[in-house]
JSON list of C-alpha atoms and ligand atoms in Angstrom, two decimals:
[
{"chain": "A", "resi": 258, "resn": "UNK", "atom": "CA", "xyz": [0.00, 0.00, 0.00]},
{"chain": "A", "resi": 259, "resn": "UNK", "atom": "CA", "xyz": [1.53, 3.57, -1.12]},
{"chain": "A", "resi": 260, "resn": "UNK", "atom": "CA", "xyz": [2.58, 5.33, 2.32]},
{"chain": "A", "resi": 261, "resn": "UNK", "atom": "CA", "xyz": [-0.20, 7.86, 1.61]},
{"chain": "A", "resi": 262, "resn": "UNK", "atom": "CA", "xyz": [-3.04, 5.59, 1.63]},
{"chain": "A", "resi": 263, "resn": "UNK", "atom": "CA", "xyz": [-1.49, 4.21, 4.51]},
{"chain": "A", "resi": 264, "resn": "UNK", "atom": "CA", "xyz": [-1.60, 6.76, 6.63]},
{"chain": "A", "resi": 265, "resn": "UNK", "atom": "CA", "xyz": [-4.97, 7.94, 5.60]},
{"chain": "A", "resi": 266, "resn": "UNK", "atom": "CA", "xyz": [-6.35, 4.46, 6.75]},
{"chain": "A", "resi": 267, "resn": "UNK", "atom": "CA", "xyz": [-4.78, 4.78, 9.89]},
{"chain": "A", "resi": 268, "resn": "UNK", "atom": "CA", "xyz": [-6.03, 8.14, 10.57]},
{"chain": "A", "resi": 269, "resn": "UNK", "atom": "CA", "xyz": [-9.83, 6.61, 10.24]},
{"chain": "A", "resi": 270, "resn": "UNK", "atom": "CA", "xyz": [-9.09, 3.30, 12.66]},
{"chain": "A", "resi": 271, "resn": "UNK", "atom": "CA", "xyz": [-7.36, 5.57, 15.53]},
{"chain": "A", "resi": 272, "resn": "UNK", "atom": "CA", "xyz": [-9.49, 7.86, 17.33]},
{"chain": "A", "resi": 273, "resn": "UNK", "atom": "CA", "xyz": [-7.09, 10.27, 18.75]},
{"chain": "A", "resi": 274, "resn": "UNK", "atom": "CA", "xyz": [-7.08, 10.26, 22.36]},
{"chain": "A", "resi": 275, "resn": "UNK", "atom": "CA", "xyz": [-8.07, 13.84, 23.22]},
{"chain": "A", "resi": 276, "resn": "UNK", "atom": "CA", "xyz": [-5.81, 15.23, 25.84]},
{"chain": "A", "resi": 277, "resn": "UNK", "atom": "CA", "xyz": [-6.70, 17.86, 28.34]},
{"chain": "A", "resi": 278, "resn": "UNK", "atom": "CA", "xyz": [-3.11, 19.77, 29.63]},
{"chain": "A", "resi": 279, "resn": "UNK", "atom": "CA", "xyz": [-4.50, 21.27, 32.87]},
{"chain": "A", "resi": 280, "resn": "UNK", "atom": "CA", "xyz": [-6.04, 17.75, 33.90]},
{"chain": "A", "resi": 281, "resn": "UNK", "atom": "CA", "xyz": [-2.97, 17.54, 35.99]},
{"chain": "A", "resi": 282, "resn": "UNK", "atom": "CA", "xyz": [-3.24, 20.31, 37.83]},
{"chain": "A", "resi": 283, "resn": "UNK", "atom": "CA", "xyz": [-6.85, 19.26, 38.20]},
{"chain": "A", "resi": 284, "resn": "UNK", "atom": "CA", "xyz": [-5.49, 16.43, 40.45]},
{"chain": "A", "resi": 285, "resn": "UNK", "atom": "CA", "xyz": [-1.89, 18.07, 41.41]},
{"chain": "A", "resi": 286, "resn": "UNK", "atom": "CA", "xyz": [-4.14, 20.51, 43.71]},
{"chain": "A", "resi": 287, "resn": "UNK", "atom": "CA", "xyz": [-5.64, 17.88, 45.88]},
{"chain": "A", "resi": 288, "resn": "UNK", "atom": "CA", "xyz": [-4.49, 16.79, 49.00]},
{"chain": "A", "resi": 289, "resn": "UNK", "atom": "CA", "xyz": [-1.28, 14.63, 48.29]},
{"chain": "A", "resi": 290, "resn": "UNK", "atom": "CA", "xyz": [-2.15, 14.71, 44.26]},
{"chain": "A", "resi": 291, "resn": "UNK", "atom": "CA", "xyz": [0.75, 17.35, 44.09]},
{"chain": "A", "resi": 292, "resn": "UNK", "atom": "CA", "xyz": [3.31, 14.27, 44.18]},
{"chain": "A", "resi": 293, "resn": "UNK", "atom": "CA", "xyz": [1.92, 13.47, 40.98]},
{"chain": "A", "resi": 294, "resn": "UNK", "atom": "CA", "xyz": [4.54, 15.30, 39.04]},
{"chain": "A", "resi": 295, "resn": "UNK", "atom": "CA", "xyz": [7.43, 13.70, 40.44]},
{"chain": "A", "resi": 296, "resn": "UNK", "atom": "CA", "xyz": [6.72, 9.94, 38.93]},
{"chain": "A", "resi": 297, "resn": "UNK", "atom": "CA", "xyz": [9.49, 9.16, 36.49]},
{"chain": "A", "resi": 298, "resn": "UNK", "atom": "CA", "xyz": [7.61, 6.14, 35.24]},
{"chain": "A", "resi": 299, "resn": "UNK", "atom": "CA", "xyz": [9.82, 2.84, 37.05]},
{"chain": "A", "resi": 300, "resn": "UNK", "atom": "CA", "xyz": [7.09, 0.71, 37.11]},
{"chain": "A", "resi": 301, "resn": "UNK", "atom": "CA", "xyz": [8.04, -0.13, 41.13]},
{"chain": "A", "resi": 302, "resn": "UNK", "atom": "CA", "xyz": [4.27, 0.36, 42.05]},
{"chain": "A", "resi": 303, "resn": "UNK", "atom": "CA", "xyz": [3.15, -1.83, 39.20]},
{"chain": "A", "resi": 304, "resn": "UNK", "atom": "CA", "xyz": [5.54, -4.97, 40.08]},
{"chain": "A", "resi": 305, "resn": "UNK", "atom": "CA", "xyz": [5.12, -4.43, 44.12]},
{"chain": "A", "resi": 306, "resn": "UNK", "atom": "CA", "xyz": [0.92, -3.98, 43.66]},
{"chain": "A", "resi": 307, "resn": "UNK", "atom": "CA", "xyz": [-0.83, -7.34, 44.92]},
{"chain": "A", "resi": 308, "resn": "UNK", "atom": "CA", "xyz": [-3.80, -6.30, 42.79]},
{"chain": "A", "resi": 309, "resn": "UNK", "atom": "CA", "xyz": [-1.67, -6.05, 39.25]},
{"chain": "A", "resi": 310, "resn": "UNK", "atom": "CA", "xyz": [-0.46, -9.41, 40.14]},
{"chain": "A", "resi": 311, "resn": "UNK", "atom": "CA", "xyz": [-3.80, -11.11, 39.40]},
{"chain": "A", "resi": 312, "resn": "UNK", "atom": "CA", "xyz": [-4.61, -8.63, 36.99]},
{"chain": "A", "resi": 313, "resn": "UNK", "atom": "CA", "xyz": [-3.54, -8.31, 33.48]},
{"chain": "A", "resi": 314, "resn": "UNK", "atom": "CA", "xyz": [-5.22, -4.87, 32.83]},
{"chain": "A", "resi": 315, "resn": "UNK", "atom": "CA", "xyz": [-4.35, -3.11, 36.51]},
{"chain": "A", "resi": 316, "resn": "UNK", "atom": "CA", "xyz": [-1.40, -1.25, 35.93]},
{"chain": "A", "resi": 317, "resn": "UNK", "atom": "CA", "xyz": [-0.55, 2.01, 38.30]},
{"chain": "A", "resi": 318, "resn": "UNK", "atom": "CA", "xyz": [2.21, 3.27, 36.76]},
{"chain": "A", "resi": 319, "resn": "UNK", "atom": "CA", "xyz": [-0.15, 3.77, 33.50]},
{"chain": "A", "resi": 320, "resn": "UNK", "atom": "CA", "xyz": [-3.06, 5.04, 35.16]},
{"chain": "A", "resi": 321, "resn": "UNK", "atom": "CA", "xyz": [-0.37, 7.75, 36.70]},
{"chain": "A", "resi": 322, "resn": "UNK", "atom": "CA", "xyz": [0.67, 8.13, 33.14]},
{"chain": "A", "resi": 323, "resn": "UNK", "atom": "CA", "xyz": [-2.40, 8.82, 31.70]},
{"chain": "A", "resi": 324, "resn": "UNK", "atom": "CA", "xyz": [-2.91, 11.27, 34.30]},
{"chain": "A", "resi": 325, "resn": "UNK", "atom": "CA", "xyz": [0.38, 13.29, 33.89]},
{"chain": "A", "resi": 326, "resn": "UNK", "atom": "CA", "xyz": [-0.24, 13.43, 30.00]},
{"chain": "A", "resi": 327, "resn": "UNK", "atom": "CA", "xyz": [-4.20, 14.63, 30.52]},
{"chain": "A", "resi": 328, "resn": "UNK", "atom": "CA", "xyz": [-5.94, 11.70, 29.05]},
{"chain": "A", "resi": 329, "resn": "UNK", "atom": "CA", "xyz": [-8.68, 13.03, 31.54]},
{"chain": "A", "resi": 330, "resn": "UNK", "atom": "CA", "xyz": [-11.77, 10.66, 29.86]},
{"chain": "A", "resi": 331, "resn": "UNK", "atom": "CA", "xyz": [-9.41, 8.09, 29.56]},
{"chain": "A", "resi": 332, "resn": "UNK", "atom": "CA", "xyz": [-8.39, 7.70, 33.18]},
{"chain": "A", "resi": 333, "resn": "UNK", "atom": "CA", "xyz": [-11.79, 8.71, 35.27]},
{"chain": "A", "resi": 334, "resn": "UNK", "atom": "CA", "xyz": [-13.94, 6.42, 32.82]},
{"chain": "A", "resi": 335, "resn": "UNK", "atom": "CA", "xyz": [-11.56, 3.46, 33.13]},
{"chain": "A", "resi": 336, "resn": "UNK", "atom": "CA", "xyz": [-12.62, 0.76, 35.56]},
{"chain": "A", "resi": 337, "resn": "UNK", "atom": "CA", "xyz": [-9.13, 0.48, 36.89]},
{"chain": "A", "resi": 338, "resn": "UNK", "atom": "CA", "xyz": [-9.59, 2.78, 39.21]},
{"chain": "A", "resi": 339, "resn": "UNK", "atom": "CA", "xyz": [-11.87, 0.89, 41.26]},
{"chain": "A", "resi": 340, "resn": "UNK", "atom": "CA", "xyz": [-9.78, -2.02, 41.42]},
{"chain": "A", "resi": 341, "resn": "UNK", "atom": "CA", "xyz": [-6.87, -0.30, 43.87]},
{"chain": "A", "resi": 342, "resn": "UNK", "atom": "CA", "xyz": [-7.48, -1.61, 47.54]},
{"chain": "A", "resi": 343, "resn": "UNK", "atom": "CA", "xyz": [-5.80, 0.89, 49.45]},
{"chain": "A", "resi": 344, "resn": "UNK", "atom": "CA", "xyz": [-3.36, -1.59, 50.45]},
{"chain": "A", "resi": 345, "resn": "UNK", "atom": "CA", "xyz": [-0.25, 1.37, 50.68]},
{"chain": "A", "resi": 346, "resn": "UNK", "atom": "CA", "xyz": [2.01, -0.56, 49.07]},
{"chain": "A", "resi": 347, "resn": "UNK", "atom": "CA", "xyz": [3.04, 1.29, 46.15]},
{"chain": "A", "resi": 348, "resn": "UNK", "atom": "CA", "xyz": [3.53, 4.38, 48.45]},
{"chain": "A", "resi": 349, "resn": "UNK", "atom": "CA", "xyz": [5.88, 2.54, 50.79]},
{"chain": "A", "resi": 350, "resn": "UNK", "atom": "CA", "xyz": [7.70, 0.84, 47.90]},
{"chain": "A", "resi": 351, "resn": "UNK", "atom": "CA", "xyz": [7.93, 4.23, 45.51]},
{"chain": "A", "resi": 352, "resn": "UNK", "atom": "CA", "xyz": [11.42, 6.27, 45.24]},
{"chain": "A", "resi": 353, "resn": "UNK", "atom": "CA", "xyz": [10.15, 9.16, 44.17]},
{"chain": "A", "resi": 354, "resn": "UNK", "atom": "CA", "xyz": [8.01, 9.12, 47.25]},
{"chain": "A", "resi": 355, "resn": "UNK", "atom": "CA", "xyz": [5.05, 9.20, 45.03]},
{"chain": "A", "resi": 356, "resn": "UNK", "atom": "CA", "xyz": [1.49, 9.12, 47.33]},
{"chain": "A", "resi": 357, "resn": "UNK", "atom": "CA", "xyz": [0.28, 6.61, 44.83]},
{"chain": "A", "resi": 358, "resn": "UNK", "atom": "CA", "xyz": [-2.21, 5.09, 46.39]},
{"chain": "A", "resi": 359, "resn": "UNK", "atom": "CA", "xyz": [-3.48, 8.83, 47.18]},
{"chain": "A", "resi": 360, "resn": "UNK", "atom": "CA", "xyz": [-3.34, 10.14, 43.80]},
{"chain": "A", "resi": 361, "resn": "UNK", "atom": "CA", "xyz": [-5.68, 6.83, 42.82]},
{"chain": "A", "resi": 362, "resn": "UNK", "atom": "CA", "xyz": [-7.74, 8.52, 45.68]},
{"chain": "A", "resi": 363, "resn": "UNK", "atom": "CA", "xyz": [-8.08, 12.05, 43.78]},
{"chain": "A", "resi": 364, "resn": "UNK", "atom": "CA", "xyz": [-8.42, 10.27, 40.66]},
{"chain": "A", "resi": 365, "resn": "UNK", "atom": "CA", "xyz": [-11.93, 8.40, 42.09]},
{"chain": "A", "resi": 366, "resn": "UNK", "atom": "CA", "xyz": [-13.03, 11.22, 43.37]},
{"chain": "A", "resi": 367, "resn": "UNK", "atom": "CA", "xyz": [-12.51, 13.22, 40.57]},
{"chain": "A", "resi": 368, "resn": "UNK", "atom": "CA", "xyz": [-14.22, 10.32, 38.87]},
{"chain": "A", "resi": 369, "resn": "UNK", "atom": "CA", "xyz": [-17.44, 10.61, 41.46]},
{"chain": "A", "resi": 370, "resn": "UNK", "atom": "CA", "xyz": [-17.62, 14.17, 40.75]},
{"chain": "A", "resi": 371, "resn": "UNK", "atom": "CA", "xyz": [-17.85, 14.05, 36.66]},
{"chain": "A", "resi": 372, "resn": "UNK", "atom": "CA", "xyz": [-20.73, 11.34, 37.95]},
{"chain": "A", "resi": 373, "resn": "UNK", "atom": "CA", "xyz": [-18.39, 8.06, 36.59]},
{"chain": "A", "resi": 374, "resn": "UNK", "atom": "CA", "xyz": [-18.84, 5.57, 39.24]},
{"chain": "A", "resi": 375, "resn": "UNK", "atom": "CA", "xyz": [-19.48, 1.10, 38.31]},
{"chain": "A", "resi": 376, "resn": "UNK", "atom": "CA", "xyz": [-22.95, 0.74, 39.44]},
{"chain": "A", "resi": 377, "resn": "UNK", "atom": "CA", "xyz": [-21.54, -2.35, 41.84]},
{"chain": "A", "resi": 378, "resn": "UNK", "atom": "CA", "xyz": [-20.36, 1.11, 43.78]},
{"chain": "A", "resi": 379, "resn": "UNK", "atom": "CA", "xyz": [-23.59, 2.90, 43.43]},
{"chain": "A", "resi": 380, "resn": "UNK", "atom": "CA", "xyz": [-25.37, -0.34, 45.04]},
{"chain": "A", "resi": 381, "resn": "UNK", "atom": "CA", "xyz": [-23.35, -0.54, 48.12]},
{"chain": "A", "resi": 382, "resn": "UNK", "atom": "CA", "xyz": [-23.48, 2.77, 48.77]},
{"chain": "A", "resi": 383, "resn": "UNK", "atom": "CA", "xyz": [-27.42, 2.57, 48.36]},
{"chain": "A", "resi": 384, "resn": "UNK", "atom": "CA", "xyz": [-27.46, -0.41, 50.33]},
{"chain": "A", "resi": 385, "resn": "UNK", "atom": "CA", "xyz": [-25.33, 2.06, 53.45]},
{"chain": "A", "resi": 386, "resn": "UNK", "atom": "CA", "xyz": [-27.36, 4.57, 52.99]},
{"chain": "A", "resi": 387, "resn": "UNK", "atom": "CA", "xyz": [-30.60, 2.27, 53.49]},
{"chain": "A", "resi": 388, "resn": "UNK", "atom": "CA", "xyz": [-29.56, 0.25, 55.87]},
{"chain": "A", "resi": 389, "resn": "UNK", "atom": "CA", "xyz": [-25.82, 1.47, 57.79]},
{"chain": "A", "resi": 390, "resn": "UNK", "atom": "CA", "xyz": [-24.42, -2.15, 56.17]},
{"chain": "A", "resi": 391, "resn": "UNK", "atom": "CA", "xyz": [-22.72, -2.26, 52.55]},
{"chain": "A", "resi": 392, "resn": "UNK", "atom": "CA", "xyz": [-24.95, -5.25, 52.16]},
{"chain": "A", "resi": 393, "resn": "UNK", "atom": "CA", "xyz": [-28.44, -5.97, 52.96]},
{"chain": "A", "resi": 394, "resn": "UNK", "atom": "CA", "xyz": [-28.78, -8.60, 55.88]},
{"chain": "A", "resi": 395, "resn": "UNK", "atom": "CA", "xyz": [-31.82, -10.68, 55.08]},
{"chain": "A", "resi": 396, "resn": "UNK", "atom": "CA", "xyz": [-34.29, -11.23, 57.81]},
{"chain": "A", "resi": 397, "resn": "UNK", "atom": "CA", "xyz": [-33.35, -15.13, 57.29]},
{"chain": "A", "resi": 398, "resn": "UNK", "atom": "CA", "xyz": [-30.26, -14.11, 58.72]},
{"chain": "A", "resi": 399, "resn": "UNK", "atom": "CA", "xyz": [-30.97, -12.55, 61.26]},
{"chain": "A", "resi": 400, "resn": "UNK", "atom": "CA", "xyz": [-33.06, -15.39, 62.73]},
{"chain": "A", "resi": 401, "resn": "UNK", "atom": "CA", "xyz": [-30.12, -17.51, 62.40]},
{"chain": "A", "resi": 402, "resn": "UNK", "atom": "CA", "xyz": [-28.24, -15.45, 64.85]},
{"chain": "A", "resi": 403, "resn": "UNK", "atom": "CA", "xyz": [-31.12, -15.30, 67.31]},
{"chain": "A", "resi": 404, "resn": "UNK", "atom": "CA", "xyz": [-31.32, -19.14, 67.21]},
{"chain": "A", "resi": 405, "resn": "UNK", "atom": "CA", "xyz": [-27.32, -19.54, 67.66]},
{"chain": "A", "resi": 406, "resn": "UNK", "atom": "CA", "xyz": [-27.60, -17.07, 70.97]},
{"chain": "A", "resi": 407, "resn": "UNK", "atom": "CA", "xyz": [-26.33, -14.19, 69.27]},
{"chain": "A", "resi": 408, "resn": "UNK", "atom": "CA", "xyz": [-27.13, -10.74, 69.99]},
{"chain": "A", "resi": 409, "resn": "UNK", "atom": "CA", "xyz": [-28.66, -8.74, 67.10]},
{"chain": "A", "resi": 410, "resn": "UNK", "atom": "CA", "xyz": [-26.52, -6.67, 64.65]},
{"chain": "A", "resi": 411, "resn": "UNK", "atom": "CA", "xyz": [-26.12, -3.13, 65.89]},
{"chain": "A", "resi": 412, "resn": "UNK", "atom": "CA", "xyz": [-28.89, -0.40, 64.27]},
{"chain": "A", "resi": 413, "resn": "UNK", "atom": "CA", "xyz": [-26.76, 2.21, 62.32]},
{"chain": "A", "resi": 414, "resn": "UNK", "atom": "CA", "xyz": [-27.92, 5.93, 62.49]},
{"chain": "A", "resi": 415, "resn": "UNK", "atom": "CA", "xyz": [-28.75, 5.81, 58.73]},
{"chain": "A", "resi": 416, "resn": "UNK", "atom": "CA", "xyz": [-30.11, 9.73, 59.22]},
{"chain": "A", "resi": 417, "resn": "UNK", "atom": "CA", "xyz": [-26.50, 10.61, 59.81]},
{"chain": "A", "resi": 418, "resn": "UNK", "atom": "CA", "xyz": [-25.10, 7.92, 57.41]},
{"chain": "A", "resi": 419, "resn": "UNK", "atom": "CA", "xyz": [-27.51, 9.46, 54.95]},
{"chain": "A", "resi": 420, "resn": "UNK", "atom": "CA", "xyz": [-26.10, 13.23, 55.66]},
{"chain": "A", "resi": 421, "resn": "UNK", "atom": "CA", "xyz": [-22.84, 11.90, 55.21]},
{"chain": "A", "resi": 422, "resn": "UNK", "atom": "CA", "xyz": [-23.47, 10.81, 51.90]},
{"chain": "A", "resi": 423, "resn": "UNK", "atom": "CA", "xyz": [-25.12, 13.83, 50.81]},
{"chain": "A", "resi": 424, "resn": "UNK", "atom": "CA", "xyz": [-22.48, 15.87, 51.75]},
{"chain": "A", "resi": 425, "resn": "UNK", "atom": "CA", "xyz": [-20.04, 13.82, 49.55]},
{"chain": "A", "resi": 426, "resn": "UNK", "atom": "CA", "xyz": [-22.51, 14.16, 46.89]},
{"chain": "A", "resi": 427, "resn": "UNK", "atom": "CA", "xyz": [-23.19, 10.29, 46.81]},
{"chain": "A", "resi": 428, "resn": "UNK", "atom": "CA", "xyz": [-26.74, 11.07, 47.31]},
{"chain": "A", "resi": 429, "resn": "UNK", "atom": "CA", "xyz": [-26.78, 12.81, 43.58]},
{"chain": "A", "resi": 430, "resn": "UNK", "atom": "CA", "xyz": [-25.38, 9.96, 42.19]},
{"chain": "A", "resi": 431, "resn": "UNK", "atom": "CA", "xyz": [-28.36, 7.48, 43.96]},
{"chain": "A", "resi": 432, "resn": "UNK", "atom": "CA", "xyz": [-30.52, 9.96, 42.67]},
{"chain": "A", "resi": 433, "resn": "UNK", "atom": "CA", "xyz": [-29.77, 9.45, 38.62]},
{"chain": "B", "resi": 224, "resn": "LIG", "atom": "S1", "xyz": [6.93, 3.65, 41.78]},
{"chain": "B", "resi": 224, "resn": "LIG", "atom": "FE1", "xyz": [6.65, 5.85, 41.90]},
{"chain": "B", "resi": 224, "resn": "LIG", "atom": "S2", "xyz": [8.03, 6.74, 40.37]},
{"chain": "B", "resi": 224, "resn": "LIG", "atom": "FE2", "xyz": [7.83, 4.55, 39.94]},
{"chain": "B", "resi": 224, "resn": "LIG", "atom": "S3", "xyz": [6.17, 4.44, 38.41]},
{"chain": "B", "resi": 224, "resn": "LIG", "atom": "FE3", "xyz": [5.25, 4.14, 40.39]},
{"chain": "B", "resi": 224, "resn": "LIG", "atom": "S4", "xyz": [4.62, 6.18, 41.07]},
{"chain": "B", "resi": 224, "resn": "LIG", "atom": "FE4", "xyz": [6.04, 6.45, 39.38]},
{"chain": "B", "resi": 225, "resn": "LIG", "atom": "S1", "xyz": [-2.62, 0.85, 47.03]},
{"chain": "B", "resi": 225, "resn": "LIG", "atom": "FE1", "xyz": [-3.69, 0.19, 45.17]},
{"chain": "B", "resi": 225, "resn": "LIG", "atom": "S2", "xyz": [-2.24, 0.54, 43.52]},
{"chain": "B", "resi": 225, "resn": "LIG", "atom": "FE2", "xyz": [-1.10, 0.59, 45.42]},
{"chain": "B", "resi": 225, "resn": "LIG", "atom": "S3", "xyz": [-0.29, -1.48, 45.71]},
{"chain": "B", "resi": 225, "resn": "LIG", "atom": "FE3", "xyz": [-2.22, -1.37, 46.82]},
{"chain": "B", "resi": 225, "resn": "LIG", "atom": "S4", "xyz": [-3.80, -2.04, 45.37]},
{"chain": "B", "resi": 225, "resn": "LIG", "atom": "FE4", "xyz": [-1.94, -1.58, 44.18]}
]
């Protein structure tokens, strides 16, 4: 195929990503986002993350890389996000003392505020604000626990769960 036609094929298959420059300071202005900037791409977090281990799409140092580069879409809409546990490692492990696991914080949140969340999220956070539990406890179950001599699950305060949630501006989202 001439190079021309080439090129002009490609152009049609690849949607360019489209980049947004002050994404990073979007995220760099958040509490520990700032460390952003200083990630010089080792791939430390990536190798020392438990979750990238049984993942073959989880990848830290990318999702960092996306967000230095302002591939804003890219990164909030990408389920990745969701899949960090919070486990610290990365942060403990990174030399460029990188808050990794914080700046996969921002990222959510920033995610949560553009109204991106997986609806598995949306349901346990209904299910808190319903009930003070991230999962519904069936009646059935409760039974069970009378019959083994148990006392009864403690009764949230779901008027201040639900205030909570409002302030975080959950209670938008359960509202959609
Ligand atoms: S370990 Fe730190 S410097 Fe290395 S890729 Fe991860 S965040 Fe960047
Ligand atoms: S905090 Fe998240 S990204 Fe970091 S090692 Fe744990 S699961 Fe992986």
């Amino acid at each position: 195929m001439p190079e021309e036609k080439a090129a002009e094929t490609q152009s049609k298959n690849v949607a360019p990503a489209r980049v947004d420059p002050s994404f990073k300071h979007e995220v760099m202005k958040e509490h520990d986002g700032e460390t952003l900037k200083t990630c010089f791409q080792c791939g430390t977090c990536t190798s020392s993350c438990p979750t990238a281990r049984f993942s073959s799409s989880y990848r830290p140092r990318i999702v960092l890389r996306m967000a230095q580069l302002g591939l804003k879409n890219k990164v909030l809409s990408s389920n990745a996000l969701w899949l960090c546990t919070a486990c610290f490692t990365c942060t403990d492990r990174c030399p460029q003392n990188v808050e990794v696991a914080s700046v996969l914080r921002v990222l959510r949140n920033l995610a949560v505020k553009n109204g991106i969340v997986p609806q598995i999220f949306l349901e346990l956070t209904s299910n808190i604000n319903d009930t003070g539990y991230a999962y519904r406890i069936p009646d059935l179950r409760q039974k069970k626990r009378v019959e083994a001599g148990l006392p009864p699950l403690p009764k949230a305060n779901c008027v201040d769960v639900s205030k909570l949630i409002e302030l975080t501006k959950g209670g938008k989202l359960l509202k959609k």
